[in-house]
Amino acid sequence: MPGEFEKHTRCWMLWPERKDNWRCDAKPAQKAFALVAKAISQFEPVSIGVSTRQFEAAVRHLPSTITLVEMESDDAWMRDVGPTFVKNQGGDVRGVDWGFNAWGGLNGGLYFSWDKDEKVAGAVMENQKIKGYKAPFILEGGSIHTDGDGTLITTEQCLLNPNRNPSLSKARIETLLKEYLGVETILWLGQGVYMDETDGHVDNLCCFIKPGEVLLTWTDDRSDPQYEISCDALERLSNARDAKGRKLFIHKIHQPGPLYISAEESRGIEQIGQTMQREPGARMAGSYVNFYIANAGIVMPLFDDPRDTEAITIVKALFPKRKVIGVPAREILLGGGDIHCITQQQP
Ligand code: KQY
C-alpha cells in the first residue's frame, strides 16, 4: 500500500444525503463536500459516487471537471467503504475490498443497514477496471495509515475491538495486514481521538508525513481526556522503530476546541431509531490531522477556531512543496469524521 504522499491518479468521494446524519437535509454538508472536491480537483482528478436521487443536486454543486458516477451507498465515508488500493513493483494496481459493518455492527455500529456501503468498493473497482481482493475480515480504511515503505500505524481501540473481528487474535490481524497490504511492521497506538465514534480511527489521531515522520494530534490541557491519549501515543511512537529500523520523527499539532454540537445543529438532524443520535453538547472528535494529501497539495479541515492559524502554519511547514488549502469542515465533523474520512486516493 503506497503512502498517501505518493502519486495519485485520482481521488474518490461519495455524495452525502442521509438526513439522519447530516443536518438540514444534508444541504450544509453537501456544500462542504463540494468545497473539498473542488480543492482536491486543483491537484488531481476527482470522482464522486452519487445516488440516482441526488444526481441533479450534485451536478448543481460541482464543476463539470469533477466526474460523477452513479452509485448507491448508505452514507458518504469513501475512506472506509471504498477499496484500499495497493500496487506491486511493476506498477499494477489492485483494490482490497474489506468487510464493513458500519463501525461495529449490532454491537455499537453507527447505523443499520450497511448493505449498500458494502458494494461501494466493488463499484469503484469496476468503474476503473481494476481487479481486487476480497478480504475475509472487517476493516475500515480510516483505521490504517502506511508509509509506503513497509510500516503501518493503527490503534488497538479499533482493530482489536470485539465489534470488528472478535475471533481474530492480534497476531492473526497482523498477519492479515501484512498479507493484504504488503507491510512488514505494524505500530500499535492505544486509543484514537477522544469521543471518536469510529472506535478510534488512526486517521484522526496520527498520520505519516513521509517515511520516518509522523504528525500527532495533541493538547497541552492536562485536564482534557485527550491529553492522556496523545501522551500514550507519543510514548509508543517514541519507542518505535519502523520497518527500515528508523526511529520516528514526531511532530505535534494542537487539537481545535474542544468542539461541541450546538442545540441548533442537533435540531437539524432527523433523529431516526437505528442511527447514532447527535445530542446538543456532545463533544466532537475534531482534529487537524484528518487532512487529505493530494498530488501537489494538502486539503485540510478548519473549524473557525483560534487554533486554525497555527495549524495551517504547521502543515505548511511540514509540506513545503505542496499548496495547503484550508476548507471549513465543521459540517463534515458534525457527521462524525472529516476530510480524510470522506476521500480515498487511487495510485
Ligand atoms: O474516521 C473515518 N475514517 C470515518 C468516520 C465515519 C463516521 C461515521 N459517522
Short mmCIF file of C-alpha atoms and ligand atoms in Angstrom, two decimals:
data_model
loop_
_atom_site.label_atom_id
_atom_site.label_comp_id
_atom_site.label_asym_id
_atom_site.label_seq_id
_atom_site.Cartn_x
_atom_site.Cartn_y
_atom_site.Cartn_z
CA MET A 1 0.00 0.00 0.00
CA PRO A 2 1.66 3.24 -1.11
CA GLY A 3 1.91 6.17 1.28
CA GLU A 4 -0.75 8.80 0.71
CA PHE A 5 2.00 11.28 -0.17
CA GLU A 6 2.89 9.19 -3.26
CA LYS A 7 1.45 9.93 -6.71
CA HIS A 8 -2.33 9.52 -7.23
CA THR A 9 -4.27 9.06 -10.46
CA ARG A 10 -7.47 10.26 -8.81
CA CYS A 11 -9.38 10.81 -5.61
CA TRP A 12 -12.71 9.13 -4.83
CA MET A 13 -15.53 10.56 -2.72
CA LEU A 14 -19.24 9.90 -2.07
CA TRP A 15 -22.05 12.45 -2.02
CA PRO A 16 -23.78 12.91 1.39
CA GLU A 17 -27.55 12.72 1.64
CA ARG A 18 -28.81 10.87 4.69
CA LYS A 19 -30.99 13.18 6.75
CA ASP A 20 -30.45 11.26 9.97
CA ASN A 21 -26.72 12.02 9.90
CA TRP A 22 -26.44 15.33 8.02
CA ARG A 23 -28.46 18.26 9.27
CA CYS A 24 -30.94 20.29 7.24
CA ASP A 25 -31.47 17.72 4.54
CA ALA A 26 -27.69 17.35 4.13
CA LYS A 27 -27.52 20.74 2.37
CA PRO A 28 -24.72 22.28 4.52
CA ALA A 29 -22.73 19.03 4.28
CA GLN A 30 -23.15 18.97 0.51
CA LYS A 31 -21.68 22.47 0.31
CA ALA A 32 -18.71 21.40 2.44
CA PHE A 33 -18.14 18.21 0.42
CA ALA A 34 -18.28 20.27 -2.79
CA LEU A 35 -15.60 22.64 -1.43
CA VAL A 36 -13.39 19.67 -0.56
CA ALA A 37 -13.89 18.13 -4.02
CA LYS A 38 -13.12 21.44 -5.76
CA ALA A 39 -9.99 21.96 -3.67
CA ILE A 40 -8.70 18.44 -4.40
CA SER A 41 -9.52 18.80 -8.10
CA GLN A 42 -6.88 21.55 -8.32
CA PHE A 43 -4.33 18.78 -7.84
CA GLU A 44 -5.79 15.56 -9.27
CA PRO A 45 -8.96 14.24 -10.93
CA VAL A 46 -11.88 13.65 -8.54
CA SER A 47 -14.68 11.09 -8.98
CA ILE A 48 -17.74 11.17 -6.75
CA GLY A 49 -20.23 8.35 -6.26
CA VAL A 50 -23.77 9.80 -6.22
CA SER A 51 -27.17 8.13 -5.86
CA THR A 52 -29.69 8.48 -8.68
CA ARG A 53 -31.90 10.62 -6.38
CA GLN A 54 -29.12 13.12 -5.75
CA PHE A 55 -27.59 13.26 -9.19
CA GLU A 56 -29.08 16.62 -10.19
CA ALA A 57 -28.20 18.22 -6.85
CA ALA A 58 -24.61 17.06 -7.24
CA VAL A 59 -24.45 18.42 -10.79
CA ARG A 60 -25.63 21.81 -9.49
CA HIS A 61 -22.96 21.95 -6.77
CA LEU A 62 -19.96 20.69 -8.71
CA PRO A 63 -17.96 21.85 -11.72
CA SER A 64 -18.02 19.61 -14.80
CA THR A 65 -14.33 18.80 -14.27
CA ILE A 66 -15.43 16.53 -11.42
CA THR A 67 -16.68 13.12 -12.57
CA LEU A 68 -19.98 11.91 -11.12
CA VAL A 69 -20.56 8.18 -11.05
CA GLU A 70 -23.99 6.75 -10.26
CA MET A 71 -23.50 4.68 -7.13
CA GLU A 72 -25.63 3.79 -4.11
CA SER A 73 -24.21 3.97 -0.58
CA ASP A 74 -25.60 4.11 2.95
CA ASP A 75 -23.56 7.21 3.82
CA ALA A 76 -20.58 9.08 2.46
CA TRP A 77 -17.34 7.77 4.00
CA MET A 78 -15.31 6.68 0.99
CA ARG A 79 -12.18 6.16 3.12
CA ASP A 80 -13.95 3.38 4.98
CA VAL A 81 -16.24 1.80 2.40
CA GLY A 82 -14.09 2.26 -0.70
CA PRO A 83 -11.23 0.00 -1.74
CA THR A 84 -7.76 0.38 -0.27
CA PHE A 85 -5.51 0.41 -3.30
CA VAL A 86 -2.25 -1.50 -3.42
CA LYS A 87 0.45 -1.50 -6.08
CA ASN A 88 3.12 -4.04 -7.00
CA GLN A 89 6.74 -3.48 -8.09
CA GLY A 90 5.62 -3.49 -11.73
CA GLY A 91 3.13 -0.69 -11.08
CA ASP A 92 -0.04 -2.85 -11.32
CA VAL A 93 -2.79 -1.51 -9.07
CA ARG A 94 -5.35 -3.69 -7.26
CA GLY A 95 -8.05 -2.85 -4.74
CA VAL A 96 -8.61 -4.51 -1.39
CA ASP A 97 -12.31 -4.85 -0.58
CA TRP A 98 -12.56 -5.14 3.22
CA GLY A 99 -15.57 -6.38 5.13
CA PHE A 100 -17.60 -3.46 6.51
CA ASN A 101 -20.09 -3.41 9.43
CA ALA A 102 -20.80 0.34 9.90
CA TRP A 103 -18.13 0.72 12.59
CA GLY A 104 -19.26 -2.03 14.93
CA GLY A 105 -22.29 -3.84 13.51
CA LEU A 106 -25.04 -4.57 16.01
CA ASN A 107 -22.57 -4.01 18.85
CA GLY A 108 -22.11 -0.23 18.72
CA GLY A 109 -22.28 0.34 14.96
CA LEU A 110 -23.49 3.72 13.78
CA TYR A 111 -26.39 2.70 11.55
CA PHE A 112 -28.30 -0.27 10.21
CA SER A 113 -28.24 -1.49 7.49
CA TRP A 114 -24.96 -1.09 5.58
CA ASP A 115 -25.52 -3.37 2.60
CA LYS A 116 -25.13 -0.56 0.04
CA ASP A 117 -21.85 0.55 1.64
CA GLU A 118 -20.56 -2.99 1.26
CA LYS A 119 -20.91 -2.75 -2.51
CA VAL A 120 -19.06 0.56 -2.92
CA ALA A 121 -15.52 -0.86 -3.14
CA GLY A 122 -16.60 -3.25 -5.90
CA ALA A 123 -18.36 -0.45 -7.78
CA VAL A 124 -15.26 1.78 -7.66
CA MET A 125 -13.00 -1.01 -8.91
CA GLU A 126 -15.45 -1.90 -11.66
CA ASN A 127 -15.60 1.75 -12.74
CA GLN A 128 -11.81 1.83 -13.01
CA LYS A 129 -11.49 -1.72 -14.42
CA ILE A 130 -9.22 -2.57 -11.53
CA LYS A 131 -9.13 -6.11 -10.15
CA GLY A 132 -9.28 -6.69 -6.44
CA TYR A 133 -9.02 -8.97 -3.45
CA LYS A 134 -11.93 -9.63 -1.11
CA ALA A 135 -10.52 -9.58 2.42
CA PRO A 136 -12.24 -12.01 4.81
CA PHE A 137 -12.36 -9.64 7.79
CA ILE A 138 -13.75 -6.25 8.87
CA LEU A 139 -11.54 -3.21 8.39
CA GLU A 140 -12.08 0.47 7.54
CA GLY A 141 -9.56 2.46 5.52
CA GLY A 142 -9.53 5.19 8.18
CA SER A 143 -8.18 2.75 10.73
CA ILE A 144 -4.82 2.35 8.96
CA HIS A 145 -2.06 4.57 7.60
CA THR A 146 1.08 3.35 5.84
CA ASP A 147 4.40 4.98 4.99
CA GLY A 148 4.68 3.08 1.67
CA ASP A 149 7.97 1.74 2.99
CA GLY A 150 6.77 -1.28 4.95
CA THR A 151 5.26 0.34 8.07
CA LEU A 152 1.63 0.62 9.10
CA ILE A 153 0.15 2.51 12.05
CA THR A 154 -3.19 1.65 13.62
CA THR A 155 -4.92 1.65 17.00
CA GLU A 156 -5.73 -1.19 19.37
CA GLN A 157 -9.00 0.50 20.27
CA CYS A 158 -10.30 -0.04 16.74
CA LEU A 159 -8.64 -3.11 15.29
CA LEU A 160 -8.83 -5.17 18.48
CA ASN A 161 -12.37 -4.03 19.27
CA PRO A 162 -14.67 -7.03 19.82
CA ASN A 163 -17.19 -5.37 17.50
CA ARG A 164 -14.88 -5.79 14.49
CA ASN A 165 -13.23 -9.23 14.34
CA PRO A 166 -13.87 -10.94 17.67
CA SER A 167 -12.45 -14.27 16.53
CA LEU A 168 -9.11 -12.88 15.34
CA SER A 169 -6.11 -12.52 17.67
CA LYS A 170 -3.74 -9.55 17.47
CA ALA A 171 -1.14 -11.82 15.86
CA ARG A 172 -3.63 -13.02 13.21
CA ILE A 173 -4.67 -9.44 12.43
CA GLU A 174 -1.01 -8.51 11.98
CA THR A 175 -0.53 -11.43 9.59
CA LEU A 176 -3.58 -10.42 7.55
CA LEU A 177 -2.45 -6.77 7.35
CA LYS A 178 0.96 -7.92 6.16
CA GLU A 179 -0.56 -10.23 3.54
CA TYR A 180 -3.12 -7.81 2.15
CA LEU A 181 -1.11 -4.56 2.31
CA GLY A 182 2.45 -5.78 1.82
CA VAL A 183 3.66 -4.21 5.07
CA GLU A 184 6.27 -5.68 7.40
CA THR A 185 5.92 -3.72 10.63
CA ILE A 186 2.74 -2.76 12.48
CA LEU A 187 2.98 0.07 15.01
CA TRP A 188 0.14 -0.16 17.51
CA LEU A 189 -1.14 3.00 19.13
CA GLY A 190 -3.63 2.69 22.00
CA GLN A 191 -6.74 4.82 21.72
CA GLY A 192 -7.86 7.18 18.99
CA VAL A 193 -9.09 10.74 19.47
CA TYR A 194 -11.37 11.21 22.49
CA MET A 195 -15.03 10.59 21.59
CA ASP A 196 -14.22 9.41 18.07
CA GLU A 197 -17.31 7.40 17.10
CA THR A 198 -15.30 5.03 14.89
CA ASP A 199 -13.68 3.42 17.94
CA GLY A 200 -10.53 5.36 17.45
CA HIS A 201 -9.53 5.53 13.79
CA VAL A 202 -5.86 6.36 13.45
CA ASP A 203 -6.58 8.83 10.61
CA ASN A 204 -7.99 11.28 13.14
CA LEU A 205 -5.05 10.88 15.54
CA CYS A 206 -1.82 10.46 13.63
CA CYS A 207 -0.54 10.25 10.06
CA PHE A 208 2.69 9.86 8.10
CA ILE A 209 4.14 13.00 6.55
CA LYS A 210 6.75 10.84 4.80
CA PRO A 211 8.61 7.66 5.76
CA GLY A 212 10.12 8.20 9.21
CA GLU A 213 7.96 11.23 10.12
CA VAL A 214 4.53 11.37 11.73
CA LEU A 215 2.12 14.09 12.81
CA LEU A 216 0.24 13.53 16.07
CA THR A 217 -2.81 15.38 17.34
CA TRP A 218 -2.00 16.98 20.67
CA THR A 219 -3.35 19.03 23.56
CA ASP A 220 -1.47 20.94 26.25
CA ASP A 221 -4.50 20.78 28.53
CA ARG A 222 -3.70 18.11 31.11
CA SER A 223 -7.30 18.09 32.32
CA ASP A 224 -8.58 17.12 28.86
CA PRO A 225 -9.03 13.33 28.34
CA GLN A 226 -7.21 13.77 25.03
CA TYR A 227 -4.01 14.58 26.94
CA GLU A 228 -3.51 11.01 28.26
CA ILE A 229 -4.39 9.55 24.86
CA SER A 230 -1.89 11.73 23.00
CA CYS A 231 0.82 11.17 25.66
CA ASP A 232 0.39 7.41 25.33
CA ALA A 233 0.64 7.65 21.53
CA LEU A 234 3.71 9.86 21.84
CA GLU A 235 5.41 7.35 24.10
CA ARG A 236 4.64 4.40 21.82
CA LEU A 237 5.82 6.31 18.74
CA SER A 238 8.99 7.50 20.53
CA ASN A 239 9.91 3.91 21.39
CA ALA A 240 9.08 2.53 17.95
CA ARG A 241 11.31 1.53 15.05
CA ASP A 242 9.76 1.37 11.60
CA ALA A 243 10.21 -1.39 9.03
CA LYS A 244 13.52 0.12 7.94
CA GLY A 245 14.80 0.31 11.52
CA ARG A 246 14.35 4.10 11.74
CA LYS A 247 13.26 5.94 14.86
CA LEU A 248 10.34 8.21 14.04
CA PHE A 249 10.44 11.98 13.99
CA ILE A 250 7.23 13.06 15.72
CA HIS A 251 5.53 16.40 15.02
CA LYS A 252 2.63 17.61 17.15
CA ILE A 253 -0.38 19.66 16.15
CA HIS A 254 -2.71 21.06 18.80
CA GLN A 255 -6.34 19.97 18.58
CA PRO A 256 -9.07 22.59 17.96
CA GLY A 257 -11.67 23.42 20.58
CA PRO A 258 -12.76 21.19 22.27
CA LEU A 259 -15.75 21.39 19.91
CA TYR A 260 -19.35 20.57 20.87
CA ILE A 261 -22.59 20.09 18.91
CA SER A 262 -24.89 23.09 19.31
CA ALA A 263 -28.62 22.82 20.01
CA GLU A 264 -29.39 24.25 16.58
CA GLU A 265 -27.11 21.75 14.84
CA SER A 266 -28.64 18.84 16.74
CA ARG A 267 -32.18 20.01 15.93
CA GLY A 268 -31.41 19.95 12.22
CA ILE A 269 -30.73 16.20 12.18
CA GLU A 270 -33.70 13.88 11.72
CA GLN A 271 -33.47 11.53 14.69
CA ILE A 272 -34.47 8.11 13.41
CA GLY A 273 -34.25 4.99 15.60
CA GLN A 274 -31.42 2.95 14.10
CA THR A 275 -28.84 5.71 13.66
CA MET A 276 -26.43 7.27 16.11
CA GLN A 277 -28.05 10.17 17.98
CA ARG A 278 -26.29 13.54 17.95
CA GLU A 279 -27.23 15.32 21.16
CA PRO A 280 -26.59 19.02 21.85
CA GLY A 281 -23.46 19.50 23.94
CA ALA A 282 -21.88 16.24 22.78
CA ARG A 283 -18.16 16.59 22.16
CA MET A 284 -16.94 16.08 18.60
CA ALA A 285 -13.63 14.45 17.75
CA GLY A 286 -12.22 17.48 15.89
CA SER A 287 -8.64 17.06 14.64
CA TYR A 288 -6.41 18.83 12.11
CA VAL A 289 -4.64 15.54 11.32
CA ASN A 290 -7.70 14.46 9.31
CA PHE A 291 -6.43 16.09 6.10
CA TYR A 292 -6.06 14.71 2.58
CA ILE A 293 -2.65 14.65 0.90
CA ALA A 294 -3.23 15.33 -2.81
CA ASN A 295 -0.61 15.27 -5.57
CA ALA A 296 0.71 18.78 -5.09
CA GLY A 297 -1.47 19.92 -2.25
CA ILE A 298 -2.96 19.36 1.17
CA VAL A 299 -6.67 19.87 1.76
CA MET A 300 -7.10 20.36 5.49
CA PRO A 301 -10.08 20.89 7.79
CA LEU A 302 -10.61 24.23 9.51
CA PHE A 303 -13.11 24.80 12.31
CA ASP A 304 -13.37 28.59 12.66
CA ASP A 305 -11.28 28.05 15.79
CA PRO A 306 -8.44 30.11 17.31
CA ARG A 307 -6.10 27.15 16.65
CA ASP A 308 -6.76 27.21 12.86
CA THR A 309 -3.99 29.68 12.02
CA GLU A 310 -1.32 27.81 13.95
CA ALA A 311 -2.49 24.52 12.41
CA ILE A 312 -2.15 25.86 8.85
CA THR A 313 1.33 27.19 9.65
CA ILE A 314 2.42 23.76 10.94
CA VAL A 315 1.02 21.86 7.97
CA LYS A 316 2.61 24.33 5.51
CA ALA A 317 5.98 23.85 7.18
CA LEU A 318 5.64 20.07 7.05
CA PHE A 319 4.73 20.06 3.34
CA PRO A 320 6.79 22.92 1.86
CA LYS A 321 6.35 21.69 -1.72
CA ARG A 322 2.55 21.41 -1.56
CA LYS A 323 -0.09 24.11 -1.65
CA VAL A 324 -2.12 23.95 1.57
CA ILE A 325 -5.84 24.69 1.22
CA GLY A 326 -7.97 25.00 4.35
CA VAL A 327 -11.66 24.14 3.97
CA PRO A 328 -14.35 24.96 6.58
CA ALA A 329 -15.12 21.46 7.78
CA ARG A 330 -17.40 21.71 10.81
CA GLU A 331 -20.33 20.37 8.77
CA ILE A 332 -18.29 17.26 7.92
CA LEU A 333 -17.22 16.84 11.53
CA LEU A 334 -20.88 17.00 12.57
CA GLY A 335 -21.37 13.79 10.57
CA GLY A 336 -18.66 12.09 12.62
CA GLY A 337 -15.47 12.35 10.58
CA ASP A 338 -13.54 14.72 8.40
CA ILE A 339 -11.77 15.34 5.09
CA HIS A 340 -9.56 12.25 5.22
CA CYS A 341 -12.57 10.09 6.07
CA ILE A 342 -14.56 11.23 3.02
CA THR A 343 -11.76 10.69 0.49
CA GLN A 344 -9.77 7.76 -0.90
CA GLN A 345 -6.70 8.07 -3.09
CA GLN A 346 -6.16 5.82 -6.11
CA PRO A 347 -2.49 5.34 -7.01
O1 KQY B 1 -12.74 8.27 10.53
C1 KQY B 1 -13.23 7.93 9.48
N1 KQY B 1 -12.45 7.39 8.57
C2 KQY B 1 -14.71 7.89 9.18
C3 KQY B 1 -15.64 8.49 10.11
C4 KQY B 1 -17.00 7.88 9.93
C5 KQY B 1 -18.05 8.47 10.78
C6 KQY B 1 -19.39 7.88 10.52
N2 KQY B 1 -20.46 8.64 11.07
#
